[in-house]
Every structure is written in C-alpha cells, then in structure tokens.
Amino acid sequence: MQNFTSVEDINDLQSIIKEALKIKENPLAEPDKGKGKTIGLVFLNSSLRTRLSSQIAAQNLGLNVLTLNAAQEAWNLEFSDGAIMNGDTVEHIKDAIEVLNQYCDIIAVRCFAGMKNKEDDVNESILSQFLKHAKVPVISLESATRHPLQSLADCITITENWKEDRKPKVVLTWAPHIKPIAQAVGNSFAEWMQEMDVDFVITNPEGYDLDPKFVKNSTVIHNQNEALKDADFIYVKNWSSFENYAQMPEVKENWMLTNEKLKLTNNAKVMHCLPVRRNVELSDEVMDSENSIIYQQAKNRIFSAQTVFSEILDEISKR
Amino acid sequence: MQNFTSVEDINDLQSIIKEALKIKENPLAEPDKGKGKTIGLVFLNSSLRTRLSSQIAAQNLGLNVLTLNAAQEAWNLEFSDGAIMNGDTVEHIKDAIEVLNQYCDIIAVRCFAGMKNKEDDVNESILSQFLKHAKVPVISLESATRHPLQSLADCITITENWKEDRKPKVVLTWAPHIKPIAQAVGNSFAEWMQEMDVDFVITNPEGYDLDPKFVKNSTVIHNQNEALKDADFIYVKNWSSFENYAQMPEVKENWMLTNEKLKLTNNAKVMHCLPVRRNVELSDEVMDSENSIIYQQAKNRIFSAQTVFSEILDEISKR
Amino acid sequence: MQNFTSVEDINDLQSIIKEALKIKENPLAEPDKGKGKTIGLVFLNSSLRTRLSSQIAAQNLGLNVLTLNAAQEAWNLEFSDGAIMNGDTVEHIKDAIEVLNQYCDIIAVRCFAGMKNKEDDVNESILSQFLKHAKVPVISLESATRHPLQSLADCITITENWKEDRKPKVVLTWAPHIKPIAQAVGNSFAEWMQEMDVDFVITNPEGYDLDPKFVKNSTVIHNQNEALKDADFIYVKNWSSFENYAQMPEVKENWMLTNEKLKLTNNAKVMHCLPVRRNVELSDEVMDSENSIIYQQAKNRIFSAQTVFSEILDEISKR
C-alpha cells in the first residue's frame, strides 16, 4: 500500500478485514513496529473520532505522532498554483507539504470539501496536492469526496455482525440535516460496499443522487420505505445535492430513521459514522436501541487506522 | 476508587496524602503501571495547570494521553436529553462519551459551571452525563461545583507545611474579582478541609455564603479581619453569589489580601489555586512574599493527579 | 549552555555545527538522554516548523513534551509588573513561568515582537520575563528580536552546501511583503553570520536598515543588484522598518527575488526560513529551482533543536 485515499489502494479487501480483526484481538502485538518513525496528522478541519482513533492506532504501533491543527496552530494555507500571495494566506500548501516530507515518514490529512466550487471538490483540490508533492505515503483522514478509514471500519463492523450464510442486504439511506454536508461518507461507503459480498442499495430523495462515479451499478431507489424492506444493515447519512452542487432541494417526506421505519427491515443493524444529529437524522429511540452498532463502528476506527498504518509501515520497510 | 469527582470518592484521606507524598519523592517509581492504557483528557474549558500536571502525571505512570479541546478541535456538543438537534450543536455529549468509552481506559473531563442556570450547575448537568454514560472510570478536572484534584493538592500542601503538634487554623477567604466566578474551588476546599484535622473557618461578605451543602457545620464569619486572626493558613479565592446565583452583590470593604491583613495572622502561609488576579485578589507583596506557598501548591497538582490515576489503575487491574 | 536565546549562548559555533551534523547522521543515537525529563513548549504565537521540529527533536532524545498554546488552551497573560489585573488578562506571566518551573526541566517559548512599542520589542519584554523568572534553562523558539534555532539551522545548511576552499559570499536580502513583519530573522541571521567564516553583506532599501546593534560592522548596500553580484548564498527575508518602527516606507524598485536577479550571482543557493509569500518575496521559479535549499533548511531545524536540547541536557546533568 503506497497511499491510502480510496478503496483502490486496497489489493484484497477480505484479507485486509481479516488483518484488522486480528489486530483488534491484540492491538498491542507489535508495539515497536513504528519505532523511530513519525506520522504527521494534519487537520484542516475539525475531528473527534478520527483524531483520537488515529493517535491510539499510532501509539499501539509505537509511531511518534505529530498533530497539527493547521489553521489554529499555524496559519491559513494557499492552495492555488501560481498565486501571488499578497492576501491572507501565509504559506503555500506545497511548501507545507515539502516541510512535512522532511519531518514525517507518513502524512495523514483531513481536508473536507469546500462546498463552494464543485470542480475543486470533485478534483480533490487539496488532497491532490498532497498526493502530488508528498514524498512519503499519504493517508486520507477524510477528503472532499471520500472517507476511506471510515469505510474500512464500516466493512469490519459489517463483517463482525454478519454470520448468516447468505449475502446481507445493506441499505445506504439519506437522512435529513440542517445544512449542506459533503457527499464523502456516502460516496466512500458506496465504493467499498461494491467490493463487499453484499446486496447494496442506495436510497435518497430525488435531486440527491450521488455522483455517478461512485454510484456505478448500485441500485438507487427514491422511495425510502421500499428500499428499507428486508434490510439487514442500514447506513444513515445526510449529504447535499451533487447535481445542484451543495444545494438542499426541498424534501417533502420525512426521511428521519425511526423505529417505525425499522419495522420494515429484517431487524436491521443501524450504522452511522458520527457525529449524528439526534432526532434529525435518526430518532433517539433508534440511536439508543439494540439495533444500533454505531459505537462499535466508532471503536473499529482504531483498527481500521491501525491496519492501514501497519500496511504502510510494511511498505516503507521494503524501500 | 471507581471515579474521582469529590472527597467522597476517597476512603481514607490521610493514607491518600501519604501515598501522594511517597509519589512526590519518586514520581518515576512505576513507569509502566499504565502501560498500554489510555487516559482521555477532555477540556470543555481552558486550562493551564490541570492540563500540564495531568499530562505529566500520566506520563510518569506510562499512560498514553489523548487530549481533546472539544470546542476548538471537534465541535459544539449538545447536553439536553431528547433534543432535536437542528441548531448549532453537532454531537450529543452522550454519543461523545460512548465513543470515549471505546477509546479510553479512563476519562478525565473539565466542565465548568455555565453560570446561567443555577439548577444546571448545582446538578452538575455535564459531569452527571459523564458519570451516567461512562463505562470507564471518570475523573473530574474541575466541574460546576467542585475541583477535587486541586483540593487534594491543597491537602498535600498543608500537610507538608504543618509540623506543629496542634491543629492549624485554616481560613478560606473570599477575594474580590472583576467578573462572576464559579464556587467550585471554594466548595471543594471546604469539603476537603472538613475531612482534615484542622480548625476551618470560611470568611466572605454578606451575600456570598457558599451553598450550605458544602458549608455544613463550618464556621462562617462575615468580618474578614476577625476571621484572619491567628490563622496558620489562608486560602484566597473569589466566588460569585450562590444565593443570588452568579451575581456580584456590592461589597464595601476591601477584601484584597495585603501584608497589612497578614499581620493579623499567625504569620500564615498563603494559598491560591491560580490563576490569580494580582492586586485584585491579593497584592503583589503577598504573592511574592515568603508566606506564599502557591507555587508549591501548583507543583503538588502533579502528585495529586498521579495519586488518583494510580488508584484508578489499581481499581482497573482488579476488574 | 545555560539558556539558548542568541548566538552568545554558544561557545564554539564550529563545534556546535559539527555536533549537529553528527546528530543528523544518526538522530536516534541517544534515545534515553532526556528520559524522565520534560520540556515545555509554550507558544504565544503560531508555529509550524518550530512546533513540529521541536517535538521531533525532543522525542529523538526521549524527552517528554508538553505543548501549550497559551491563548487558545489557557488564557490571556499579563506582562506588566505591578499591574492591577482588573482587565482581560487572567494570569500574570511571572506566575505562569513559576508554575512551568515546577513542571518542566526545560522551558522553550515563542514570543513574537508586538510591533507596537519599539522599546518593548527591543528590550524583549516577554522573553526577558522568562529569563528573569525561570529557574530552569530557557530556549527561545523565536523572540521579538531573534530566531536563534533558525539561525543555527541556517549555519548548518550553509556548511553542508559549501565545499570550496574560499569564503562564500552570503547576502541577506530584504524582500517585499504585504504587512509589517518583525526583524527577528534578519537580526539573528546577521548575528550568526558574523560568527561564520563568510563574506557577509546585507542589502535592503533605504529606510529598512536593521538595528545597528545587529548590523555591527557588516556591509550594508542599498542597491540589491550590486549586493547580489557573485553571491554564493542569498537569504531572502522581509522585515519592516526599524528606524520608523514597524512602518513600511514606500519602496520603488521591485525587490522580489527572481531568476533574472539570480543571474547576477555565482549560481547562488537560495535560502528562506519559511513561511514564504510566493511571488511576493520570491518568484515560483526561484522557489522551485535547483538553487533553492529552503526545504533542506527546514529539515535542519530538527537537528538545530536537537543539538541545543542535547547541550542543555548535558548542562542539567552536571548540576
């Protein structure tokens, strides 16, 4: 694994999941694997789970961790090539990355979609600069269009919760929100589910279809109740419109996941990447029910990160 | 020790103080006691001593430390049960706590009084959620009504500074301030002094009596000069009115501690939890005098924390 | 080395550079040198390189690191002696320092020039308080008038890049900027170059002469083209006027370093401390050329810091 920014960086998903489950059984089995090596965690956006789980994963492997909250602890970065930097940006991202090259053995970065310019987001205007200028492996801690460490944790969680001898039906359902949110988690989940041995369905209101690049051949149903029928897993997540980029076209039906809707399913397990808006995206009763495996998902963020860090360290040691 | 949020979590104060003094003599005696375990330090408010001393204490025991400045590094948390989260709060505190359960072996949290709603503060609306939802031990790094790690450090400091064969007279004196401050340090000091073998007196202006729940049978004197007479220790601290909650009724006398007032005492040692407003709460001359043991108090914050972490680790190892 | 705040804290610059180059060859040669000791990194201002390189250097030596972003994580500090603290400052710097004395074996601090009161900056109003009140060694992470860890890294970098058997010509050239910037890097570079075996020239527009205290006998040329002639190293840096303190007198010529200007030199290596305003201070083409050794400079910040920490640890162990 050279970098980790999408499912395409994985050779064999099943063997990665197996590796993650092994790490989960004994997270401290390789306490010196990262000894003398440094991972830089660069946050261009807020983070709770990603921040903490990445630190734990790194510590479990003996990696030194440098955390940088770029805007608060350093300054505003410039992202445009060729810019005449006479405004309020203090350092060009490519110079910051070149410096991180000098300081870190692995660079991990969180860089959300700006939600202003569709092309910038679709082209991963920030992550692409890291991939271009980094001379060490780059790990995405969520970028404009994907959240792969989350998706790997999701795959681990589904694997742990499915013992039947048939494909589970997994439904990714859009949920309401109060402001425009990126499509990254939805895109990424779709991309990874397409690699899993599951029946995958996406349901969202008209006007909220994800980027076809991520939907591919997945079934898309605009009627939530129909989609939820017999689901074994429901992944709840809001996203704003891709077509009318970052807009929130009116939705007349109530898409909030409730116990009532859960009844349509095969007693489905409920997933969410967190943070979740309670009683907006899903009801308290669902969140606090036995069906929720949401905190287990959060825990698996540690093992998702640790597996990826471990694979990257293997790669580095070969060089 | 299951949790540490008040003096009631201590079985035997004298033996805890003895343990702390032993740790102070050799802080690095048990460098692997916390190995492979993680403490999460969650700051919902600013911190200098608590932040640094907790990190040192944890490192001395080999604990991994995760620090989270919640509002700046993550986002605003929702504290109301059942809230429809369509406002500016991004994650419910109970979900954040459930995630911390997955990531940490010990959760330590700083959550000041909001100073707006008396009932919320009296009922420890935030800390109580940690105690309710945490599945791992919870340590208070100061809450709405108490600051127990400070109080333990205060007990250690008084013990170190008292060699006479009689009870010392310890006076907690109110001090002026420029804005409404919580009663936590005052409450907590009272609660711990009542467990110490000392003559304890509280002095504050009329209208500034602490919550009777913390005052209990302690002597309260509204005349500062009278209270200070023959004091061996003076603890200086401001707090706002409990009765007229978070208000600052006018005080006509000057309650700032000065050398002049020190003359009334038995050459008393002067204490303060810091940060202190110089020349408002106490004068430069007092702060910089031989009588001040304030920096020693600050140092003892390390050993207070380390003792508590160590006790909690003992408890965890029994499970 | 008792403290490290200027070149005067160095006995023998050549032997320090040699030591740094040895550390660079094997940064992990002394992983337990700082074991059980704590360095406090106090940031009163933003930082990227200094923050990260200091952490790496400390980790390489096994030092515990405490990082404090004072204003964001703690509160506003008071700097005036004798102040009646009834305003918006919460803790006096001298009390904060006394507490750091209790917690740290080494205190490192970043405290930029305020750029408002010339006398305050010239007298190092903040750093001087650290030097006065600290009871442990103090390291400057850049102060009002100097940036010595940067300058040591600059000396290391020049040494690495000069193999000829004659003195190199080193030119410190003023560069344009959009707002008033402190003179610290320029001052400091001058002060260190005067100790190196180089031909040193400073070039800046009229009105931008550095403090004579730092210029000393160095050649100052107000014509940039003339100064750049046959240069072997060019150090690019903006600073505001010292004479008309913190002002930006109009400059008619374009002082931005371009390839055109590089042609005047002896194929000079280009240096900058970063962050750099591209296409304002120097052009993209220079920044991205083979002539730039700017990222190497950034890397050497690690070894500059590690050498100083190591020297300070030697000093501590003698006490």
mmCIF file of N, CA, C and O in Angstrom, chain B residues 101-132:
data_model
loop_
_atom_site.group_PDB
_atom_site.id
_atom_site.type_symbol
_atom_site.label_atom_id
_atom_site.label_comp_id
_atom_site.label_asym_id
_atom_site.label_seq_id
_atom_site.Cartn_x
_atom_site.Cartn_y
_atom_site.Cartn_z
ATOM 1 N N ASN B 101 -15.709 5.933 25.679
ATOM 2 C CA ASN B 101 -15.716 4.586 26.286
ATOM 3 C C ASN B 101 -14.961 3.577 25.430
ATOM 4 O O ASN B 101 -14.312 2.676 25.953
ATOM 5 N N GLN B 102 -15.095 3.728 24.121
ATOM 6 C CA GLN B 102 -14.467 2.775 23.197
ATOM 7 C C GLN B 102 -12.958 3.011 23.109
ATOM 8 O O GLN B 102 -12.209 2.111 22.757
ATOM 9 N N TYR B 103 -12.541 4.247 23.377
ATOM 10 C CA TYR B 103 -11.155 4.644 23.091
ATOM 11 C C TYR B 103 -10.274 4.733 24.333
ATOM 12 O O TYR B 103 -9.059 4.689 24.220
ATOM 13 N N CYS B 104 -10.890 4.919 25.498
ATOM 14 C CA CYS B 104 -10.104 5.251 26.690
ATOM 15 C C CYS B 104 -10.344 4.252 27.823
ATOM 16 O O CYS B 104 -11.431 3.708 27.955
ATOM 17 N N ASP B 105 -9.335 4.098 28.663
ATOM 18 C CA ASP B 105 -9.480 3.302 29.874
ATOM 19 C C ASP B 105 -9.897 4.179 31.045
ATOM 20 O O ASP B 105 -10.432 3.687 32.040
ATOM 21 N N ILE B 106 -9.600 5.455 30.928
ATOM 22 C CA ILE B 106 -10.001 6.443 31.939
ATOM 23 C C ILE B 106 -10.423 7.706 31.183
ATOM 24 O O ILE B 106 -9.757 8.103 30.229
ATOM 25 N N ILE B 107 -11.523 8.321 31.617
ATOM 26 C CA ILE B 107 -11.951 9.600 31.032
ATOM 27 C C ILE B 107 -11.823 10.682 32.093
ATOM 28 O O ILE B 107 -12.385 10.549 33.182
ATOM 29 N N ALA B 108 -11.078 11.727 31.774
ATOM 30 C CA ALA B 108 -10.982 12.875 32.676
ATOM 31 C C ALA B 108 -11.579 14.072 31.956
ATOM 32 O O ALA B 108 -11.339 14.256 30.764
ATOM 33 N N VAL B 109 -12.361 14.853 32.679
ATOM 34 C CA VAL B 109 -13.087 15.928 31.992
ATOM 35 C C VAL B 109 -13.117 17.209 32.820
ATOM 36 O O VAL B 109 -13.281 17.177 34.038
ATOM 37 N N ARG B 110 -12.921 18.316 32.145
ATOM 38 C CA ARG B 110 -13.092 19.637 32.747
ATOM 39 C C ARG B 110 -14.358 20.252 32.177
ATOM 40 O O ARG B 110 -14.500 20.412 30.958
ATOM 41 N N CYS B 111 -15.285 20.589 33.073
ATOM 42 C CA CYS B 111 -16.568 21.166 32.626
ATOM 43 C C CYS B 111 -17.035 22.164 33.673
ATOM 44 O O CYS B 111 -17.662 21.810 34.645
ATOM 45 N N PHE B 112 -16.710 23.419 33.442
ATOM 46 C CA PHE B 112 -17.042 24.489 34.383
ATOM 47 C C PHE B 112 -18.556 24.689 34.490
ATOM 48 O O PHE B 112 -19.320 24.264 33.624
ATOM 49 N N ALA B 113 -18.925 25.396 35.530
ATOM 50 C CA ALA B 113 -20.307 25.862 35.666
ATOM 51 C C ALA B 113 -20.636 26.804 34.515
ATOM 52 O O ALA B 113 -19.794 27.596 34.099
ATOM 53 N N GLY B 114 -21.855 26.700 34.016
ATOM 54 C CA GLY B 114 -22.291 27.599 32.946
ATOM 55 C C GLY B 114 -22.599 28.991 33.477
ATOM 56 O O GLY B 114 -22.604 29.964 32.741
ATOM 57 N N MET B 115 -22.884 29.083 34.792
ATOM 58 C CA MET B 115 -23.161 30.366 35.475
ATOM 59 C C MET B 115 -24.416 31.035 34.933
ATOM 60 O O MET B 115 -24.596 32.243 35.112
ATOM 61 N N LYS B 116 -25.273 30.248 34.293
ATOM 62 C CA LYS B 116 -26.505 30.866 33.801
ATOM 63 C C LYS B 116 -27.712 30.290 34.534
ATOM 64 O O LYS B 116 -28.568 31.013 34.978
ATOM 65 N N ASN B 117 -27.743 28.977 34.638
ATOM 66 C CA ASN B 117 -28.883 28.318 35.246
ATOM 67 C C ASN B 117 -28.406 27.601 36.503
ATOM 68 O O ASN B 117 -27.674 26.622 36.441
ATOM 69 N N LYS B 118 -28.847 28.116 37.662
ATOM 70 C CA LYS B 118 -28.370 27.584 38.942
ATOM 71 C C LYS B 118 -28.595 26.082 39.052
ATOM 72 O O LYS B 118 -27.712 25.338 39.477
ATOM 73 N N GLU B 119 -29.786 25.664 38.649
ATOM 74 C CA GLU B 119 -30.138 24.257 38.794
ATOM 75 C C GLU B 119 -29.190 23.369 37.970
ATOM 76 O O GLU B 119 -28.725 22.337 38.442
ATOM 77 N N ASP B 120 -28.928 23.800 36.739
ATOM 78 C CA ASP B 120 -27.996 23.038 35.890
ATOM 79 C C ASP B 120 -26.647 22.870 36.575
ATOM 80 O O ASP B 120 -26.065 21.783 36.575
ATOM 81 N N ASP B 121 -26.162 23.951 37.161
ATOM 82 C CA ASP B 121 -24.838 23.898 37.774
ATOM 83 C C ASP B 121 -24.868 23.059 39.050
ATOM 84 O O ASP B 121 -24.013 22.199 39.263
ATOM 85 N N VAL B 122 -25.849 23.297 39.887
ATOM 86 C CA VAL B 122 -25.958 22.547 41.144
ATOM 87 C C VAL B 122 -26.073 21.050 40.856
ATOM 88 O O VAL B 122 -25.513 20.221 41.577
ATOM 89 N N ASN B 123 -26.787 20.730 39.817
ATOM 90 C CA ASN B 123 -26.976 19.308 39.469
ATOM 91 C C ASN B 123 -25.854 18.757 38.603
ATOM 92 O O ASN B 123 -25.947 17.630 38.132
ATOM 93 N N GLU B 124 -24.822 19.557 38.381
ATOM 94 C CA GLU B 124 -23.694 19.090 37.570
ATOM 95 C C GLU B 124 -24.209 18.519 36.250
ATOM 96 O O GLU B 124 -23.978 17.358 35.913
ATOM 97 N N SER B 125 -24.880 19.368 35.491
ATOM 98 C CA SER B 125 -25.567 18.895 34.280
ATOM 99 C C SER B 125 -24.609 18.216 33.292
ATOM 100 O O SER B 125 -25.009 17.311 32.570
ATOM 101 N N ILE B 126 -23.348 18.606 33.277
ATOM 102 C CA ILE B 126 -22.413 17.971 32.332
ATOM 103 C C ILE B 126 -21.718 16.768 32.959
ATOM 104 O O ILE B 126 -21.765 15.653 32.436
ATOM 105 N N LEU B 127 -21.095 16.988 34.124
ATOM 106 C CA LEU B 127 -20.384 15.874 34.765
ATOM 107 C C LEU B 127 -21.315 14.686 34.991
ATOM 108 O O LEU B 127 -20.915 13.526 34.840
ATOM 109 N N SER B 128 -22.567 14.982 35.333
ATOM 110 C CA SER B 128 -23.507 13.892 35.604
ATOM 111 C C SER B 128 -23.722 13.025 34.359
ATOM 112 O O SER B 128 -23.956 11.833 34.466
ATOM 113 N N GLN B 129 -23.619 13.656 33.190
ATOM 114 C CA GLN B 129 -23.763 12.853 31.962
ATOM 115 C C GLN B 129 -22.559 11.927 31.791
ATOM 116 O O GLN B 129 -22.702 10.796 31.315
ATOM 117 N N PHE B 130 -21.387 12.427 32.142
ATOM 118 C CA PHE B 130 -20.209 11.560 32.088
ATOM 119 C C PHE B 130 -20.374 10.392 33.058
ATOM 120 O O PHE B 130 -20.110 9.244 32.719
ATOM 121 N N LEU B 131 -20.834 10.700 34.276
ATOM 122 C CA LEU B 131 -20.985 9.635 35.269
ATOM 123 C C LEU B 131 -22.065 8.644 34.841
ATOM 124 O O LEU B 131 -21.964 7.448 35.103
ATOM 125 N N LYS B 132 -23.060 9.133 34.139
ATOM 126 C CA LYS B 132 -24.159 8.261 33.704
ATOM 127 C C LYS B 132 -23.746 7.374 32.528
ATOM 128 O O LYS B 132 -24.058 6.184 32.499
#
